[in-house]
Coordinates of C-alpha atoms in Angstrom, one line a residue:
X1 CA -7.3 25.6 -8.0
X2 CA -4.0 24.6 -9.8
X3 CA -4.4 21.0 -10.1
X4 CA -5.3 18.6 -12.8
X5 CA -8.5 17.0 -14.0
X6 CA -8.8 13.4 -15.3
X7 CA -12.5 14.2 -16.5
X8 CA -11.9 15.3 -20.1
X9 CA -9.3 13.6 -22.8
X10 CA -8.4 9.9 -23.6
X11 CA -9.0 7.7 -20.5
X12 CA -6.3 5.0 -20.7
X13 CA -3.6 8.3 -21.6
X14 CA -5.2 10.0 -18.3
X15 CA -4.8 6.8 -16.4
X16 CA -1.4 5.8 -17.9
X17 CA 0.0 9.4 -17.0
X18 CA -1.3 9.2 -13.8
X19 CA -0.2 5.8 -12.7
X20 CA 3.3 5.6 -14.1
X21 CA 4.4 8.4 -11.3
X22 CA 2.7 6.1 -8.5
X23 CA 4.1 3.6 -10.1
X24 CA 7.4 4.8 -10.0
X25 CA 7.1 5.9 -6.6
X26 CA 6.0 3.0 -5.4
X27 CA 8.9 1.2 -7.0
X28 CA 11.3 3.6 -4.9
X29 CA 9.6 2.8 -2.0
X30 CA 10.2 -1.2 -2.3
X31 CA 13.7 -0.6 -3.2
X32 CA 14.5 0.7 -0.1
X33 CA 12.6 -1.5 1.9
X34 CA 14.6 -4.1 0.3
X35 CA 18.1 -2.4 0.5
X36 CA 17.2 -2.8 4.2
X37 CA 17.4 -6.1 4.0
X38 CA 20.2 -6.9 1.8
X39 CA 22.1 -4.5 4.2
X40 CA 20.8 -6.3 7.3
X41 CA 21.7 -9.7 5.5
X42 CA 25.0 -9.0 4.5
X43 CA 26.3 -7.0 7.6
X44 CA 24.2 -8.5 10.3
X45 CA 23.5 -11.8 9.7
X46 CA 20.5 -14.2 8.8
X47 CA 19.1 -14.0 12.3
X48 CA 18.3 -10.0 12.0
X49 CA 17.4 -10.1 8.8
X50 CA 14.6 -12.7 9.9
X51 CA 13.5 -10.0 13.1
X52 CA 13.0 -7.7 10.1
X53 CA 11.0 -9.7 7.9
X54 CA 9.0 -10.6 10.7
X55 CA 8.0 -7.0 11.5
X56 CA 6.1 -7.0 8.4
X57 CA 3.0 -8.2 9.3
X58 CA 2.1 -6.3 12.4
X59 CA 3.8 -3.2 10.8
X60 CA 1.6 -3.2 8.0
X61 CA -0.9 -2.9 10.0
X62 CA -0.3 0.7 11.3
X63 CA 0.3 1.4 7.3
X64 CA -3.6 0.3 6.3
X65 CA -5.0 2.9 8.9
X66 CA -2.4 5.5 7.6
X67 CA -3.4 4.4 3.7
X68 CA -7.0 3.8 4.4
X69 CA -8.0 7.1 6.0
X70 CA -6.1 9.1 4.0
X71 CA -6.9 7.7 0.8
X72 CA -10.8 8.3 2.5
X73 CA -10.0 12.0 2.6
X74 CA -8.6 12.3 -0.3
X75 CA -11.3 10.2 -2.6
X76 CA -13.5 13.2 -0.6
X77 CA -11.0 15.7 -1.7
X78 CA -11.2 14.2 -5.6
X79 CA -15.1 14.6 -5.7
X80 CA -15.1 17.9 -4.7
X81 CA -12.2 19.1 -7.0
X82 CA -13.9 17.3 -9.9
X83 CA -17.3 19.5 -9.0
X84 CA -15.3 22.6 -8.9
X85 CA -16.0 23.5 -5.3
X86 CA -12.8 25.4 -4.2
X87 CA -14.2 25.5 -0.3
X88 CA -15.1 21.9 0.2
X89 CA -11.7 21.5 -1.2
X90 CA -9.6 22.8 1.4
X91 CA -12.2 22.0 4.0
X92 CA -11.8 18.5 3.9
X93 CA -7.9 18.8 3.3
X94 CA -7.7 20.9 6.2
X95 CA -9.7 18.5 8.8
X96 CA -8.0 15.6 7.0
X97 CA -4.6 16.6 7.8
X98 CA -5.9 17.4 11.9
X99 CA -7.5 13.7 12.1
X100 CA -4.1 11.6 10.4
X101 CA -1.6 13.3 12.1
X102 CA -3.5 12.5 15.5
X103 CA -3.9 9.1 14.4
X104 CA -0.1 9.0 13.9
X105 CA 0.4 10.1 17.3
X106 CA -1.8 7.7 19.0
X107 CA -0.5 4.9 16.5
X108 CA 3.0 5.4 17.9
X109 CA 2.1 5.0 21.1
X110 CA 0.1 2.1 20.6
X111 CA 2.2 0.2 19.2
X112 CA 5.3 1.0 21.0
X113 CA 2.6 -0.4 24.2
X114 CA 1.6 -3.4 22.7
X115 CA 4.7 -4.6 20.4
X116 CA 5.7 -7.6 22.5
X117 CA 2.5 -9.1 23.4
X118 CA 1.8 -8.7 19.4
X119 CA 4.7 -10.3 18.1
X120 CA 5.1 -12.9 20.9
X121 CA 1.5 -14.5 21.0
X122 CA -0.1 -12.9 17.9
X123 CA 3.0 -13.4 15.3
X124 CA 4.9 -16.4 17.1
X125 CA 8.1 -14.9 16.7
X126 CA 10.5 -17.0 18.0
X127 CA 12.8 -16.1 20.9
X128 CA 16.2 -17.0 18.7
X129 CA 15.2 -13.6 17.3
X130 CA 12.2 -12.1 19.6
X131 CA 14.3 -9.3 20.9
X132 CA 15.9 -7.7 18.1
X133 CA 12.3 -7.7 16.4
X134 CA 11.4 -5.9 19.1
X135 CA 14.2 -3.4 19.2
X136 CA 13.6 -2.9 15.0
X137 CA 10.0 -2.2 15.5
X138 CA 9.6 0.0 18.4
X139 CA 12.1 2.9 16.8
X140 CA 10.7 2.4 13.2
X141 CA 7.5 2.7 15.5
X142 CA 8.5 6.2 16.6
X143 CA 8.9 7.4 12.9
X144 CA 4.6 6.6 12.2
X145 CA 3.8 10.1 12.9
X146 CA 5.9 10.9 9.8
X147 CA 4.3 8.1 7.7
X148 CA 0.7 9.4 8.8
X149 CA 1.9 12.9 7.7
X150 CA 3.2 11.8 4.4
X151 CA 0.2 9.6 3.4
X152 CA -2.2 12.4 4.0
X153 CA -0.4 14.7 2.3
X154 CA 0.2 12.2 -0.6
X155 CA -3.6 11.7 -1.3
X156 CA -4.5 15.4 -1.2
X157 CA -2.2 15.9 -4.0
X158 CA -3.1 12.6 -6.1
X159 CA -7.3 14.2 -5.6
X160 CA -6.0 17.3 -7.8
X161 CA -4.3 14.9 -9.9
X162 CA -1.1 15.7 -9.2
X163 CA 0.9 11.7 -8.7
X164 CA 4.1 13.2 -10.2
X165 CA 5.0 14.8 -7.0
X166 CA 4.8 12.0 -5.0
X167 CA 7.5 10.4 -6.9
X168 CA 9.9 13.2 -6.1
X169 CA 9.7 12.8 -2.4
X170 CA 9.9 9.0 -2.5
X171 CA 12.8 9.5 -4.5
X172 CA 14.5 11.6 -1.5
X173 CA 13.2 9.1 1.2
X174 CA 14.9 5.8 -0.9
X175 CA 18.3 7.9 -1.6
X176 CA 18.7 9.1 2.1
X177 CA 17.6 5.9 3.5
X178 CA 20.0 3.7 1.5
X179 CA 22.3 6.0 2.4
X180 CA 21.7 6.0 6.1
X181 CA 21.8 1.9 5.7
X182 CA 24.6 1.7 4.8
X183 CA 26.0 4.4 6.9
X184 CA 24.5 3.0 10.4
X185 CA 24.4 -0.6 9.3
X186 CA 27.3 -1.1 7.1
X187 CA 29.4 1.7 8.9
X188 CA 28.6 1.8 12.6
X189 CA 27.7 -1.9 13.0
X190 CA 23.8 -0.7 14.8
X191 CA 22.3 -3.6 13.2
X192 CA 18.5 -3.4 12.8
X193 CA 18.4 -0.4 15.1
X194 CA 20.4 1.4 12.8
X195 CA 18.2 -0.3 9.7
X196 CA 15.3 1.4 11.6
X197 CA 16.4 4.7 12.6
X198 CA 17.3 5.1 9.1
X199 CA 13.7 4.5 8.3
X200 CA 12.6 7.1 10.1
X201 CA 14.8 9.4 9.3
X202 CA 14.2 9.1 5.2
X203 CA 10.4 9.2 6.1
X204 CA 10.7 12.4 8.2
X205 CA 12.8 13.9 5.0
X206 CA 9.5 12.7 2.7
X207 CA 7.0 14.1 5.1
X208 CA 8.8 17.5 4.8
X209 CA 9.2 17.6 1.6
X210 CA 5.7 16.4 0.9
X211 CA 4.4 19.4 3.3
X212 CA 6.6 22.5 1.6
X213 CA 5.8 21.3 -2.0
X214 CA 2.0 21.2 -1.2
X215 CA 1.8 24.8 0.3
X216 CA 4.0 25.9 -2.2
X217 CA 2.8 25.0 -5.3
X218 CA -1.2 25.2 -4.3
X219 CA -2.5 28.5 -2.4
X220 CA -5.6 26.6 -1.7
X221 CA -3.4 24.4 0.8
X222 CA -1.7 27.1 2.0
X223 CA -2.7 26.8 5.8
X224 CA -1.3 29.0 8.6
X225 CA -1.5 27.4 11.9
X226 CA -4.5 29.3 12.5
X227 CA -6.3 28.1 9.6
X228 CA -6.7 24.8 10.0
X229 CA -10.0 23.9 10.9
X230 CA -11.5 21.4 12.5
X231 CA -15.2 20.3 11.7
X232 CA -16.8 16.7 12.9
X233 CA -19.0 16.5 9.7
X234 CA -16.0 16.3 7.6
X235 CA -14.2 14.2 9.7
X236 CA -17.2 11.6 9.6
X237 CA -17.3 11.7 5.9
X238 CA -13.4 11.1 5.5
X239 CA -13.8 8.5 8.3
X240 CA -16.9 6.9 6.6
X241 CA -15.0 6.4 3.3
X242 CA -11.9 6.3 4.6
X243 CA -13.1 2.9 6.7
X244 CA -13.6 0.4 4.2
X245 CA -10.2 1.0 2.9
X246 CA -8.4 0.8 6.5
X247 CA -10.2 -2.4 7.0
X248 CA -9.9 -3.9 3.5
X249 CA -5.9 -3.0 4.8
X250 CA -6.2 -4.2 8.0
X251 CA -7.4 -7.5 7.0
X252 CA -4.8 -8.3 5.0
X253 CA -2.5 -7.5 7.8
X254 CA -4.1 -9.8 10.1
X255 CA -4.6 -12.6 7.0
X256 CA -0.5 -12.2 6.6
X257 CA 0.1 -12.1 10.4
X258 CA -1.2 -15.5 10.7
X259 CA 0.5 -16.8 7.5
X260 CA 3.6 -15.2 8.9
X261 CA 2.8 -17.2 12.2
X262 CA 2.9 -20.4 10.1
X263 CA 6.1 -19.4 8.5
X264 CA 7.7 -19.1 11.7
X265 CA 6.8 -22.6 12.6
X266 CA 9.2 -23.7 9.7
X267 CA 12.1 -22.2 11.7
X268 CA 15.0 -19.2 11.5
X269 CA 15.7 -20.9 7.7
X270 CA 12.1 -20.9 6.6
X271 CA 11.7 -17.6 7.8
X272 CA 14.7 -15.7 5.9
X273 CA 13.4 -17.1 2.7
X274 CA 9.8 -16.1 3.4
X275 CA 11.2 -12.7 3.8
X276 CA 13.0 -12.5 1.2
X277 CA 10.5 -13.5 -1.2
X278 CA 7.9 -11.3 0.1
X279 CA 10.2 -8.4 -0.9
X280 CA 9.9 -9.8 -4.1
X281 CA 6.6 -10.4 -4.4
X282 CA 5.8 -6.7 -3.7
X283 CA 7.6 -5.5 -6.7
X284 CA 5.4 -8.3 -8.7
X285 CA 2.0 -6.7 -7.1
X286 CA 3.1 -2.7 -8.1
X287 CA 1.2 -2.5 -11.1
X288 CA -2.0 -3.3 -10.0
X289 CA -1.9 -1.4 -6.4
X290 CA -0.8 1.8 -8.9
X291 CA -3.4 1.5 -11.3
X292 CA -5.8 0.7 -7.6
X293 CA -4.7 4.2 -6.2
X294 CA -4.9 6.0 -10.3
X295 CA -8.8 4.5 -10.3
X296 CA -9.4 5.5 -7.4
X297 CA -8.6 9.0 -8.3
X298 CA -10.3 9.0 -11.6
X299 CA -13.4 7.6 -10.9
X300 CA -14.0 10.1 -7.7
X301 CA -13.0 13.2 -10.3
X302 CA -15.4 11.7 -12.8
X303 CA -18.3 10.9 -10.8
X304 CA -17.7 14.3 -9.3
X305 CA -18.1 15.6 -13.0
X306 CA -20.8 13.3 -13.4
X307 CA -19.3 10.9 -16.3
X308 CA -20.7 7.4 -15.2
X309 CA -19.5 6.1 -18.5
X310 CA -15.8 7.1 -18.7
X311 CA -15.5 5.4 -15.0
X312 CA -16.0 2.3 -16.9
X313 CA -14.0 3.0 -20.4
X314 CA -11.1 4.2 -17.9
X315 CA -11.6 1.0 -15.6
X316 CA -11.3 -1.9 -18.4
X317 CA -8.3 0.1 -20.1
X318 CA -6.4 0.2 -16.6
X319 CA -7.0 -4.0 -16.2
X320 CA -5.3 -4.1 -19.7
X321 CA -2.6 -2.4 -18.4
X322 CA -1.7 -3.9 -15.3
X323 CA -2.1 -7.7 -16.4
X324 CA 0.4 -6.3 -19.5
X325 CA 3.1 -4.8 -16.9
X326 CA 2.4 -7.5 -14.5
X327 CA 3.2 -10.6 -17.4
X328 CA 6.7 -8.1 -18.2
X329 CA 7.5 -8.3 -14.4
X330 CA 6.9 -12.0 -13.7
X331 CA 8.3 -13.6 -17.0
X332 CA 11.8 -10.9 -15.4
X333 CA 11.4 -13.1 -11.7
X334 CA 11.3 -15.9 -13.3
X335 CA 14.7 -15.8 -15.5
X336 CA 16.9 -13.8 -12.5
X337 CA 15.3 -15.4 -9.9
X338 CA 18.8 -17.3 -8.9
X339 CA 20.5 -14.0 -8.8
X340 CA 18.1 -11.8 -7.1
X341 CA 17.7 -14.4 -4.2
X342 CA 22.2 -14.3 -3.7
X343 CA 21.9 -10.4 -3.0
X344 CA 20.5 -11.6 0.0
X345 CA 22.8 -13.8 1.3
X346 CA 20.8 -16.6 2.4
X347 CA 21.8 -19.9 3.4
X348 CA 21.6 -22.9 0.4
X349 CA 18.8 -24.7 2.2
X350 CA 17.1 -21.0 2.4
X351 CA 17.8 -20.3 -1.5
X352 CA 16.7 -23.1 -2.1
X353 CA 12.8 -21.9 -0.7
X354 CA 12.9 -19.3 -1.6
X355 CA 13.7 -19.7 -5.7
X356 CA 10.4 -22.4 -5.5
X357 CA 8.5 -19.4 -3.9
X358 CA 9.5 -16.6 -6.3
X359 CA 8.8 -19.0 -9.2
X360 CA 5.3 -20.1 -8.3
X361 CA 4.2 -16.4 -7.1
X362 CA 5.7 -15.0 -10.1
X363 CA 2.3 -16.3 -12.3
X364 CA -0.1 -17.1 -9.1
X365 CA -0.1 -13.4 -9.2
X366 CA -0.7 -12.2 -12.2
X367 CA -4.4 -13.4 -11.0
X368 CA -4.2 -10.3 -8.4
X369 CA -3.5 -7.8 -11.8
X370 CA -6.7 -8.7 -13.1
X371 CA -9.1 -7.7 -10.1
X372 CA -7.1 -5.4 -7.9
X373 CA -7.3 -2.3 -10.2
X374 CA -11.6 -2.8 -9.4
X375 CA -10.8 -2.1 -5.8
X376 CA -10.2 1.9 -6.9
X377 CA -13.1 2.0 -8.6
X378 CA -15.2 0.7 -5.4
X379 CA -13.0 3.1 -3.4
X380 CA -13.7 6.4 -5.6
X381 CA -17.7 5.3 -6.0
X382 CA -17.5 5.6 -2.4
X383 CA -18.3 1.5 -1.8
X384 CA -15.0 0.9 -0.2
X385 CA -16.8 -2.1 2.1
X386 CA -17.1 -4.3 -1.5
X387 CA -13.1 -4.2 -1.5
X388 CA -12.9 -5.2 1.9
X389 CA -15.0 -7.6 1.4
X390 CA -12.7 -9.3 -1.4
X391 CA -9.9 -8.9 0.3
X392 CA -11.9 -10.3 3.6
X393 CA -12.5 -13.3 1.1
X394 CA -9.5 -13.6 -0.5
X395 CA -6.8 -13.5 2.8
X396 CA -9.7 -16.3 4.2
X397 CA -8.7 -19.0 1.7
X398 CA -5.1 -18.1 1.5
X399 CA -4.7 -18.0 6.1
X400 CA -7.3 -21.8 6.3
X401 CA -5.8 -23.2 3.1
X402 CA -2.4 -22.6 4.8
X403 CA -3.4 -24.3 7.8
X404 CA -4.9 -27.1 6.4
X405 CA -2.2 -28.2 3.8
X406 CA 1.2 -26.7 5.6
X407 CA 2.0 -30.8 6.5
X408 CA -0.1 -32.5 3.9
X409 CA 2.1 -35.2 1.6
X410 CA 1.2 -33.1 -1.8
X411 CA 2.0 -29.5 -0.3
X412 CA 3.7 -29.5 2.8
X413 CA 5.5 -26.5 3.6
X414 CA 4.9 -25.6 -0.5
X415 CA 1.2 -24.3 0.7
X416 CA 3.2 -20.8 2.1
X417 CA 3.3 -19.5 -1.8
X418 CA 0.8 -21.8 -3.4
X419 CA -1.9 -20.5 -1.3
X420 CA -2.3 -17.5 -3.4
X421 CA -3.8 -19.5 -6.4
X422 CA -7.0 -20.2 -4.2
X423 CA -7.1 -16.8 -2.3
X424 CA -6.5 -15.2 -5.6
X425 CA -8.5 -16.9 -7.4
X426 CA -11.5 -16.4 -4.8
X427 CA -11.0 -12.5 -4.8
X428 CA -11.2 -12.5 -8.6
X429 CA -14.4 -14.1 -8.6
X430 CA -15.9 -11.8 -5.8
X431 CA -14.4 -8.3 -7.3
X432 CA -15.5 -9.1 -10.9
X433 CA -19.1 -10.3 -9.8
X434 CA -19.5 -7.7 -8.0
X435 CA -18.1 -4.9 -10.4
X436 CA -20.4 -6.5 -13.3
X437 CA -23.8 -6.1 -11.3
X438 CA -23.6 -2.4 -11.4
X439 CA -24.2 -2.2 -7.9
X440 CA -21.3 0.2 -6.9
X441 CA -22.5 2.5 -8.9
X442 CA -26.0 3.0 -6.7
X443 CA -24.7 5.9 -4.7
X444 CA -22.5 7.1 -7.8
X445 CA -25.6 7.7 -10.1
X446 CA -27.0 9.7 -7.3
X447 CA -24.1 12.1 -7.3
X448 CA -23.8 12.0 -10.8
X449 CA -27.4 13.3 -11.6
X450 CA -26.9 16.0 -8.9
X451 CA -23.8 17.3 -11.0
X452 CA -26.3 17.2 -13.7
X453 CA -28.4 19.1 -12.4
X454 CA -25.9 21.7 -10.9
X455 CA -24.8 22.2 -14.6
X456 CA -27.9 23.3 -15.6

């Protein structure tokens, strides 16, 4: 196998190497995510760049079972690659790529069936702007069998320690999709059906890429059509840890869904600066997801090599890390927030909610860099249900303090960004308690001695 290992060497230099690339990537990803909406707000108006936003939610949902079971496989994939054993390796590659491009298929389909009951009694989304939500998410909809493809692909790669590649084909999905953007937005007036065919379109150009690069540059991926293979034990075991992840993913969806639904009872105005300022939020939360998918990775490898104690050197290193690139990032919001927010074009009485939200998440969640980076370390332990239980936790207090103080005299309609600092602050508690009795490492130690004893 031609990959690399994160089980000998410096931890934070491993880490640090590893995450910048996700990091990176990650970065790409937002930017063109948020080009969409700078395009859709300049050339076609507040009203469908609110459908947009609003797709967010419900879309993201579809994301977590695409991120959650193919982050399963490839914690699976890491394990094995970190023990050495060549044919588990491609095994479990093999039967993960069978199971997420199904689920793609199905996904597509799904959602395509059940868009407008979703958005209309689920998400609230008003009728100003109910059908061109629904025309934006039904053909981005068509593209998930691409972002299924991509994602398992993606994780496979990251197991063998390979995150730099990753970058690369985010890096061709962000160029062609600003450039479709402006080509079918700015150019042929399609307005967010153009903004979402060009999504698909730069996500079927990463899933290629992402499929060529593998088989090329690893033999042990290289799979003729005949060779893939399909066994139910595997699939269980990527399903099993893939699971917790899904639904740790999943329940933030829902959790944002209903917050979304709360937004949308502000109005068109309330709802352009919420989406707006989530865009912005998501380049505040990269650090810590990255360093969450990089510890992920490295504790899998090194529990697979049976290194209990460098899983815990490597995990308070990565903390460091992300709160340092988080503070950079915030203290950067917090000076340009003014002119970030007119890129968007928004109304005054928009601007003017959305600079309060920007400034108050821009140090609410610095609290999420402290405790996210745990949730790899539950995830590559194989105790993916304690992260979903944080998240469970956290998105609780954030949805039912929402509700409760959304027309209170002290917060008022202030509670849609403030919320954070109790959900936040919730999920810190439960990750860290958690991660400090020792219990994720129960099924760890078991794998750990049997390395030992393989060694010998």
């Amino acid at each position: 196998m031609k990959g690399k290992t994160m089980t000998e060497g410096t931890p934070w230099k491993h880490i640090l190497r590893f995450a910048l690339p996700v990091l990176a990537g990650s970065l790409l990803q937002q930017l063109y995510n948020t080009v969409d909406s700078v395009i859709v707000g300049n050339f076609s108006g507040e009203a469908a760049l609110s459908a947009v936003g609003t797709t967010g939610s419900f879309t993201f949902l579809f994301l977590a079972i695409a991120i959650g079971f193919s982050s399963g496989n490839g914690v699976v994939v890491a394990q094995y690659y970190g023990a050495g054993d060549e044919k588990q390796v491609r095994a479990n590659a093999s039967t993960g790529i069978l199971l997420l491009m199904g689920m793609g298929v199905l996904s597509a389909v799904a959602g395509i069936l059940v868009s407008r009951a979703a958005y209309t009694h689920l998400v609230g989304v008003p009728e100003d702007f109910l059908d061109l939500t629904l025309q934006y998410f039904r053909i981005y909809a068509i593209g998930l069998i691409f972002q299924f493809g991509y994602n398992i692909f993606s994780s496979i790669l990251r197991a063998v320690g390979d995150s730099a590649a990753t970058l690369y084909f985010l890096l061709i999905a962000s160029v062609s999709n600003i450039f479709l953007d402006f080509l079918f937005v700015a150019g042929f007036h399609w307005g967010v059906a153009g903004a979402a065919l060009a999504t698909d379109l730069a996500q079927a150009g990463s899933f290629f890429a992402a499929y060529f690069y593998m088989i090329r540059r690893y033999p042990v991926f290289r799979f003729r059509l005949k060779e893939f293979t399909w066994n139910f034990g595997l699939a269980k075991r990527t399903v099993a840890t893939g699971f917790p992840i899904a639904l740790q993913l999943m329940v933030v969806s829902f959790g944002l869904t209903f917050i979304q639904r709360a937004v949308n009872g502000f109005g068109q105005v309330m709802t352009a600066s919420f989406t707006v300022g989530q865009r912005i939020e998501m380049y505040m939360n990269l650090p810590c997801q990255a360093f969450q998918t990089t510890l992920a990775t490295f504790t899998g490898q090194n529990i697979g090599a049976g290194k209990m104690e460098r899983v815990k050197k490597g995990t308070r290193q990565a903390v460091f890390m992300s709160l340092l690139l988080t503070l950079g990032i915030a203290v950067f919001v917090w000076i340009l927030s003014n002119p970030i927010i007119s890129l968007f074009k928004l109304s005054s009485q928009a601007a003017v909610y959305c600079n309060a939200h920007l400034r108050t998440i821009a140090f609410v969640n610095i609290i999420l860099s402290l405790y996210i980076p745990l949730f790899g370390v539950f995830q590559g332990a194989r105790h993916g249900g304690a992260a979903t239980i944080v998240a469970t936790g956290a998105l609780g207090v954030r949805t039912i303090t929402t509700y409760l103080f959304r027309y209170s005299v002290f917060f008022g309609y202030t509670i849609i960004w403030w919320n954070g600092l109790f959900g936040f602050g919730v999920g810190f508690l439960i990750a860290w308690s958690y991660y400090l009795s020792g219990r994720w490492q129960k099924g760890a130690m078991i794998e750990e001695r049997r390395q030992e004893r393989i060694q010998e």
